[in-house]
Coordinates of C-alpha atoms and ligand atoms in Angstrom, one line a residue:
M1 CA -25.3 63.6 -41.6
T2 CA -23.6 65.9 -44.1
A3 CA -21.3 64.4 -46.7
A4 CA -17.9 65.9 -46.5
A5 CA -16.3 64.0 -49.4
P6 CA -18.8 62.3 -51.7
A7 CA -16.2 60.8 -53.9
R8 CA -17.5 57.3 -53.2
P9 CA -20.8 55.9 -51.9
A10 CA -21.1 56.1 -48.1
R11 CA -21.8 52.9 -46.2
P12 CA -23.6 52.7 -42.9
A13 CA -20.6 51.5 -41.1
D14 CA -18.7 54.5 -42.5
L15 CA -21.5 56.7 -41.2
A16 CA -21.1 55.3 -37.8
V17 CA -17.4 55.8 -37.8
R18 CA -17.6 59.3 -39.2
A19 CA -20.2 60.2 -36.7
A20 CA -17.5 59.9 -34.0
E21 CA -15.6 62.7 -35.6
P22 CA -15.9 66.3 -34.3
R23 CA -18.9 67.8 -36.0
P24 CA -21.6 70.5 -35.7
A25 CA -24.8 69.9 -33.8
P26 CA -26.5 66.6 -34.8
T27 CA -28.5 66.8 -38.0
V28 CA -30.5 64.4 -40.2
A29 CA -28.3 62.8 -42.9
A30 CA -28.1 64.6 -46.2
F31 CA -27.7 61.2 -47.8
S32 CA -27.6 57.6 -46.7
K33 CA -27.2 54.1 -47.9
Y34 CA -29.9 51.6 -46.9
L35 CA -29.0 47.9 -46.4
V36 CA -31.8 45.3 -46.2
P37 CA -32.1 41.6 -46.8
E38 CA -34.8 39.9 -48.8
V39 CA -37.7 40.1 -46.3
V40 CA -40.6 37.6 -46.1
F41 CA -43.2 38.7 -43.5
G42 CA -46.6 37.5 -42.4
W43 CA -48.6 34.8 -40.5
G44 CA -47.3 31.4 -41.8
A45 CA -44.2 32.8 -43.4
L46 CA -42.0 30.0 -41.9
S47 CA -43.4 27.8 -44.7
E48 CA -41.2 29.7 -47.1
A49 CA -38.0 28.7 -45.3
G50 CA -37.2 25.7 -47.5
W51 CA -37.6 27.6 -50.7
A52 CA -35.6 30.5 -49.3
A53 CA -32.7 28.2 -48.6
R54 CA -33.1 26.7 -52.1
R55 CA -32.9 30.2 -53.6
L56 CA -29.5 30.6 -51.9
G57 CA -28.3 27.3 -53.4
A58 CA -28.7 25.1 -50.4
Q59 CA -28.3 21.4 -50.5
R60 CA -27.8 20.9 -46.8
P61 CA -29.0 23.7 -44.4
F62 CA -27.3 23.9 -41.0
V63 CA -30.0 25.2 -38.5
V64 CA -28.8 27.0 -35.4
T65 CA -31.6 27.0 -32.8
D66 CA -32.1 26.4 -29.1
A67 CA -33.7 23.9 -26.8
G68 CA -36.8 26.2 -26.2
L69 CA -37.5 26.4 -29.9
V70 CA -37.1 22.6 -30.3
Q71 CA -39.4 22.0 -27.4
A72 CA -42.0 24.4 -28.8
G73 CA -42.1 22.4 -32.0
W74 CA -40.7 25.0 -34.3
W75 CA -37.6 23.0 -35.3
S76 CA -39.8 20.1 -36.2
E77 CA -42.1 22.4 -38.3
L78 CA -39.1 23.9 -40.0
A79 CA -37.6 20.5 -40.8
G80 CA -40.9 19.7 -42.5
H81 CA -40.7 22.9 -44.6
L82 CA -37.1 22.2 -45.6
A83 CA -38.2 18.7 -46.6
E84 CA -41.0 20.2 -48.8
A85 CA -38.2 21.9 -50.7
G86 CA -36.2 18.7 -50.9
L87 CA -33.7 19.6 -48.2
R88 CA -32.6 17.8 -45.1
G89 CA -31.5 20.1 -42.3
T90 CA -29.0 19.5 -39.5
A91 CA -29.9 21.2 -36.2
W92 CA -27.4 22.5 -33.7
Q93 CA -28.6 23.9 -30.4
E94 CA -25.6 24.0 -28.0
L95 CA -26.2 27.6 -27.1
T96 CA -27.0 29.7 -24.0
P97 CA -28.6 33.2 -23.9
N98 CA -26.0 35.9 -24.8
P99 CA -23.9 33.6 -27.0
K100 CA -20.4 33.1 -25.9
D101 CA -17.2 33.1 -27.9
H102 CA -16.5 29.4 -27.1
E103 CA -20.0 28.4 -28.2
V104 CA -19.4 30.1 -31.6
A105 CA -16.2 28.1 -31.9
A106 CA -18.0 24.8 -31.1
G107 CA -20.8 25.7 -33.6
T108 CA -18.3 26.5 -36.3
E109 CA -16.5 23.2 -35.9
R110 CA -19.8 21.4 -36.1
Y111 CA -20.9 23.4 -39.2
L112 CA -17.6 22.7 -41.0
E113 CA -17.6 18.9 -40.3
S114 CA -21.3 18.6 -41.2
G115 CA -20.7 19.4 -44.9
C116 CA -23.6 21.9 -44.8
D117 CA -23.8 24.9 -47.2
V118 CA -26.4 27.4 -45.8
I119 CA -26.9 28.6 -42.3
V120 CA -30.5 29.0 -41.0
G121 CA -31.0 30.8 -37.7
L122 CA -34.3 29.8 -35.9
G123 CA -34.7 31.7 -32.6
G124 CA -34.2 34.9 -30.8
G125 CA -31.3 37.4 -30.9
S126 CA -28.9 35.1 -29.3
V127 CA -29.5 32.3 -31.8
I128 CA -29.3 34.7 -34.8
D129 CA -26.2 36.4 -33.6
A130 CA -24.6 33.0 -33.0
A131 CA -25.7 31.8 -36.5
K132 CA -24.1 35.0 -38.0
A133 CA -20.9 34.5 -36.0
I134 CA -20.6 30.8 -37.1
A135 CA -21.0 32.0 -40.7
V136 CA -18.2 34.6 -40.2
V137 CA -15.7 32.2 -38.7
A138 CA -16.6 29.4 -41.2
G139 CA -15.8 31.7 -44.0
N140 CA -12.9 33.7 -42.6
G141 CA -11.1 31.4 -40.1
G142 CA -9.6 32.3 -36.7
Q143 CA -11.8 33.2 -33.7
I144 CA -15.0 35.3 -33.7
L145 CA -13.4 38.0 -31.6
D146 CA -10.8 38.6 -34.4
Y147 CA -13.7 40.3 -36.2
E148 CA -14.9 42.7 -33.5
G149 CA -15.4 46.2 -34.8
V150 CA -16.4 47.7 -38.1
D151 CA -16.0 45.9 -41.4
K152 CA -13.4 43.3 -40.2
V153 CA -15.1 40.5 -42.2
T154 CA -13.5 40.5 -45.6
A155 CA -13.9 36.9 -47.0
A156 CA -17.2 35.5 -48.3
I157 CA -19.4 33.8 -45.7
P158 CA -22.0 31.0 -46.2
P159 CA -25.5 32.3 -47.2
T160 CA -27.9 32.9 -44.3
V161 CA -31.6 32.7 -43.7
M162 CA -32.9 34.1 -40.3
C163 CA -36.2 33.3 -38.7
P164 CA -36.7 35.4 -35.5
S165 CA -38.8 34.0 -32.7
T166 CA -38.8 37.1 -30.4
T167 CA -39.7 40.7 -31.0
G168 CA -36.6 42.5 -30.0
T169 CA -33.7 41.2 -31.9
G170 CA -33.7 43.0 -35.3
A171 CA -30.7 40.7 -35.9
D172 CA -32.5 39.0 -38.7
V173 CA -32.1 42.2 -40.8
S174 CA -29.2 43.9 -39.1
Q175 CA -25.5 44.3 -39.9
F176 CA -24.7 43.6 -36.2
A177 CA -23.8 40.6 -34.2
V178 CA -23.1 40.7 -30.4
I179 CA -21.0 38.0 -28.9
T180 CA -19.9 37.7 -25.3
D181 CA -16.1 37.8 -24.8
T182 CA -15.8 35.4 -21.8
T183 CA -12.2 36.5 -21.1
R184 CA -12.8 40.3 -20.9
R185 CA -16.4 39.7 -19.6
L186 CA -18.0 42.1 -22.0
K187 CA -20.1 42.0 -25.2
A188 CA -18.1 42.4 -28.4
T189 CA -20.0 44.1 -31.3
L190 CA -19.3 43.1 -34.9
I191 CA -20.6 45.5 -37.5
G192 CA -20.5 45.3 -41.3
R193 CA -22.5 44.6 -44.4
A194 CA -21.2 41.0 -44.4
L195 CA -23.4 40.4 -41.4
V196 CA -26.7 41.4 -43.1
P197 CA -28.5 38.1 -43.6
D198 CA -29.5 37.2 -47.2
I199 CA -33.1 36.4 -46.3
S200 CA -35.2 37.3 -43.2
I201 CA -38.4 35.4 -42.6
T202 CA -40.7 36.9 -39.9
D203 CA -43.6 34.7 -39.0
P204 CA -45.6 36.2 -36.0
R205 CA -46.8 32.7 -35.1
L206 CA -43.3 32.1 -33.6
L207 CA -44.0 34.8 -31.0
T208 CA -46.9 32.9 -29.5
T209 CA -44.6 30.5 -27.7
M210 CA -42.4 33.1 -26.0
P211 CA -42.6 33.2 -22.2
D212 CA -44.1 36.5 -20.9
D213 CA -40.8 37.7 -19.5
L214 CA -39.1 37.3 -22.8
A215 CA -41.9 39.0 -24.6
A216 CA -41.6 42.0 -22.3
A217 CA -37.8 42.2 -22.5
T218 CA -37.6 41.8 -26.2
G219 CA -40.5 44.3 -26.7
L220 CA -38.6 46.9 -24.7
D221 CA -35.5 46.1 -26.8
A222 CA -37.5 46.9 -30.0
L223 CA -38.7 50.2 -28.4
T224 CA -35.1 51.1 -27.6
H225 CA -34.0 50.3 -31.1
G226 CA -36.7 52.6 -32.5
I227 CA -35.9 55.5 -30.2
E228 CA -32.1 55.3 -30.4
A229 CA -32.3 54.9 -34.2
F230 CA -34.5 57.9 -34.5
V231 CA -32.2 60.2 -32.6
S232 CA -29.0 58.7 -33.9
R233 CA -26.4 60.9 -35.7
A234 CA -26.7 58.5 -38.7
S235 CA -30.5 58.7 -38.9
G236 CA -32.1 59.6 -42.2
P237 CA -35.6 59.7 -43.8
L238 CA -35.6 56.0 -44.7
T239 CA -34.8 55.0 -41.1
D240 CA -36.9 57.6 -39.4
V241 CA -40.2 56.3 -40.9
H242 CA -39.5 52.8 -39.6
A243 CA -38.1 53.9 -36.3
L244 CA -41.1 56.0 -35.4
H245 CA -43.6 53.4 -36.6
A246 CA -41.8 50.8 -34.5
V247 CA -42.2 53.0 -31.4
E248 CA -45.9 53.5 -32.2
L249 CA -46.5 49.8 -32.7
V250 CA -44.7 48.7 -29.5
C251 CA -46.6 51.3 -27.4
A252 CA -49.9 50.3 -28.9
S253 CA -49.5 46.5 -28.8
L254 CA -46.9 45.2 -26.3
R255 CA -49.1 45.3 -23.3
G256 CA -51.8 43.6 -25.4
T257 CA -49.6 40.6 -26.2
L258 CA -49.1 40.0 -22.5
D259 CA -52.8 40.5 -21.6
R260 CA -54.1 38.5 -24.5
P261 CA -51.3 36.0 -25.6
E262 CA -53.5 34.6 -28.4
D263 CA -54.2 38.0 -29.9
R264 CA -53.1 37.5 -33.5
A265 CA -53.3 41.2 -34.4
A266 CA -51.2 42.3 -31.4
R267 CA -48.6 39.6 -32.1
T268 CA -48.4 40.6 -35.8
A269 CA -48.0 44.2 -34.8
M270 CA -45.1 43.4 -32.4
A271 CA -43.5 41.3 -35.1
Q272 CA -43.7 44.2 -37.5
A273 CA -42.4 46.5 -34.8
S274 CA -39.4 44.3 -34.3
L275 CA -38.8 44.2 -38.1
E276 CA -39.1 47.9 -38.6
A277 CA -37.0 48.8 -35.6
G278 CA -34.4 46.4 -37.1
L279 CA -34.5 48.1 -40.5
A280 CA -34.1 51.4 -38.7
F281 CA -31.2 50.6 -36.4
T282 CA -29.2 48.5 -38.8
N283 CA -28.9 51.6 -41.0
A284 CA -29.0 54.4 -38.4
I285 CA -27.0 52.4 -35.7
L286 CA -27.9 53.0 -32.0
G287 CA -26.8 55.1 -29.1
A288 CA -25.7 55.3 -25.5
T289 CA -28.4 52.9 -24.1
H290 CA -27.0 50.1 -26.1
A291 CA -23.4 51.0 -25.6
M292 CA -24.0 50.9 -21.8
S293 CA -26.3 47.9 -21.9
H294 CA -23.8 45.8 -23.7
Q295 CA -21.3 46.2 -20.9
V296 CA -23.8 45.4 -18.2
G297 CA -24.9 42.3 -20.1
G298 CA -21.4 41.2 -20.6
L299 CA -20.6 41.6 -16.9
L300 CA -23.7 39.9 -15.5
D301 CA -25.3 37.8 -18.3
L302 CA -28.7 39.6 -17.9
P303 CA -31.6 39.9 -20.4
H304 CA -30.6 42.7 -22.8
G305 CA -34.0 44.2 -23.1
V306 CA -34.5 44.6 -19.4
V307 CA -31.2 46.4 -19.0
N308 CA -32.3 48.7 -21.9
G309 CA -35.6 49.4 -20.2
V310 CA -33.8 50.5 -17.0
L311 CA -31.2 52.7 -18.8
L312 CA -33.3 54.2 -21.6
P313 CA -35.2 56.9 -19.6
H314 CA -31.9 58.2 -18.2
V315 CA -30.3 58.3 -21.6
I316 CA -33.3 60.1 -23.1
R317 CA -33.0 62.8 -20.4
F318 CA -29.2 63.1 -21.0
N319 CA -29.6 63.4 -24.7
A320 CA -32.6 65.8 -24.5
R321 CA -30.5 68.3 -22.5
S322 CA -28.5 69.1 -25.6
G323 CA -31.3 68.6 -28.2
P324 CA -34.9 67.9 -27.2
D325 CA -36.6 68.4 -30.6
R326 CA -36.2 64.9 -31.9
F327 CA -38.0 63.5 -28.8
V328 CA -41.2 65.4 -29.6
P329 CA -42.3 63.0 -32.4
I330 CA -41.1 60.1 -30.3
A331 CA -43.4 61.2 -27.4
R332 CA -46.2 61.6 -29.9
A333 CA -45.5 58.1 -31.4
M334 CA -45.7 56.8 -27.8
G335 CA -49.2 58.1 -27.5
V336 CA -48.4 61.1 -25.3
D337 CA -50.4 64.3 -26.0
V338 CA -47.6 66.9 -26.5
T339 CA -49.7 69.6 -28.0
G340 CA -48.4 73.0 -27.0
L341 CA -45.6 71.5 -24.9
P342 CA -42.0 72.9 -25.2
A343 CA -39.7 70.3 -26.6
D344 CA -37.8 69.7 -23.3
V345 CA -41.1 69.0 -21.5
A346 CA -42.2 66.6 -24.3
A347 CA -38.8 64.8 -24.0
E348 CA -39.3 64.4 -20.3
E349 CA -42.8 63.0 -21.0
A350 CA -41.2 60.5 -23.4
A351 CA -38.7 59.5 -20.7
E352 CA -41.5 59.0 -18.2
A353 CA -43.6 57.0 -20.6
V354 CA -40.7 54.6 -21.2
G355 CA -40.3 54.3 -17.4
R356 CA -44.0 53.6 -16.9
L357 CA -44.0 51.0 -19.7
A358 CA -40.9 49.3 -18.2
A359 CA -42.4 49.3 -14.7
D360 CA -45.7 47.9 -16.1
L361 CA -43.8 45.1 -17.7
G362 CA -42.0 44.2 -14.4
C363 CA -38.6 45.8 -15.0
P364 CA -36.7 46.6 -11.9
R365 CA -36.4 50.3 -10.9
G366 CA -32.6 50.3 -11.1
L367 CA -29.5 48.4 -12.1
A368 CA -28.7 47.5 -8.4
E369 CA -31.7 45.2 -8.4
L370 CA -30.0 43.4 -11.3
G371 CA -26.8 43.0 -9.4
V372 CA -24.8 46.0 -10.6
R373 CA -22.7 47.6 -7.8
E374 CA -21.3 51.1 -7.3
A375 CA -17.8 49.5 -7.6
D376 CA -18.6 48.2 -11.1
I377 CA -19.4 51.7 -12.5
D378 CA -15.9 52.8 -13.3
T379 CA -15.1 49.7 -15.3
L380 CA -18.5 49.7 -17.0
A381 CA -18.1 53.4 -18.0
G382 CA -14.6 52.7 -19.4
T383 CA -15.7 49.8 -21.6
T384 CA -18.8 51.7 -22.8
L385 CA -16.5 54.3 -24.4
G386 CA -15.1 51.6 -26.6
D387 CA -18.5 50.4 -27.8
A388 CA -19.3 51.2 -31.5
C389 CA -22.9 52.2 -30.6
L390 CA -21.7 55.2 -28.6
S391 CA -20.4 56.9 -31.8
T392 CA -23.9 57.6 -33.1
N393 CA -25.4 58.8 -29.8
P394 CA -26.7 62.3 -30.5
R395 CA -24.8 63.8 -27.7
D396 CA -21.1 63.3 -26.9
A397 CA -20.5 61.4 -23.7
D398 CA -17.2 61.1 -21.9
H399 CA -16.2 58.8 -19.0
A400 CA -17.7 61.1 -16.4
D401 CA -21.0 61.4 -18.3
V402 CA -21.4 57.7 -18.7
A403 CA -20.4 57.0 -15.1
A404 CA -23.1 59.6 -14.0
L405 CA -25.6 57.9 -16.2
F406 CA -24.8 54.5 -14.6
R407 CA -25.0 56.1 -11.2
A408 CA -28.4 57.7 -12.0
A409 CA -29.7 54.3 -13.2
L410 CA -28.4 52.3 -10.2
Ligands
FE2_501 FE1 -31.0 45.7 -28.6

């Protein structure tokens, strides 16, 4: 993206907003700002959680998690690590997948009455988004949907430590949180630097207790993050390197984690893919796949990564029609031999490779199998236009374009 008025530093949220303005053909950013938390990565990294919380001044950590993580023993292990650092954590787990506005309200109430001072998220994207949302409301008051949009969080929020247990979220490093608005039945996106966690702890061991369907769905989400970040209007050299590497890691390792669940190298590669995809998309933002997927997920409470897997090949084809060049390195990163191929053919190869991977992982062939009906498309297309992720899609898309994409993916 070219800087029109470099009088003050550009922020990623600004970049996303400015990307929505009329502009020449998409280009790589001339400059960019790169937001990241402190990152602790590697096998066994969860043991650092107590000291991480201590570095943030914790006396009483409030741990947002879910029943699956508790059952798998991770909360118990984390409580032990907190104790090693002299801390006693309080766990809260009243959450469902795709966290709801009223669950955030309940969690905030519990946090405020607990007297805790640091929020730790232990779980997948839903848990981490909910943990962020609780921090936002605890520090700013009101309801979580008051903060929908870009940079609406203005007051300080409690420090946060995030420990992801799936491979798709990226929320542990991102400036995003997605919360289901149960009244409007859509997913509301919050964006801003206040939502970047203070410390991210990625321990690939946590991935070993994921059910296969979750590993497949969240792996496809990581792939989508990498591809959408790479072609985003707000992409830049620092995001490109992570985006492409994430795509390469997912395509080389995701099938392996399902065939060989105990394969430590494959799990570590997927954990790194998720982390790198997160570093890319939090700074480059995303695109039409996510803008559309958020609406489907809000309407039908479906696994986010599965919806992405169905939509992504269609969005690649749509975007490639106006600019196929950026899909050539993507196809290469996916392991496709594109030597000598014109860019539009390479882009089609990339779309087909995504479709094959999604099919191999058990994704349905279309949205209809997930419960989306022709009658839903007009509403879904309308709400997609209001999603912040659409602003960085490399090709402009109006209501008719988005409706056509939904129809093609049905
Ligand atoms: Fe995603």
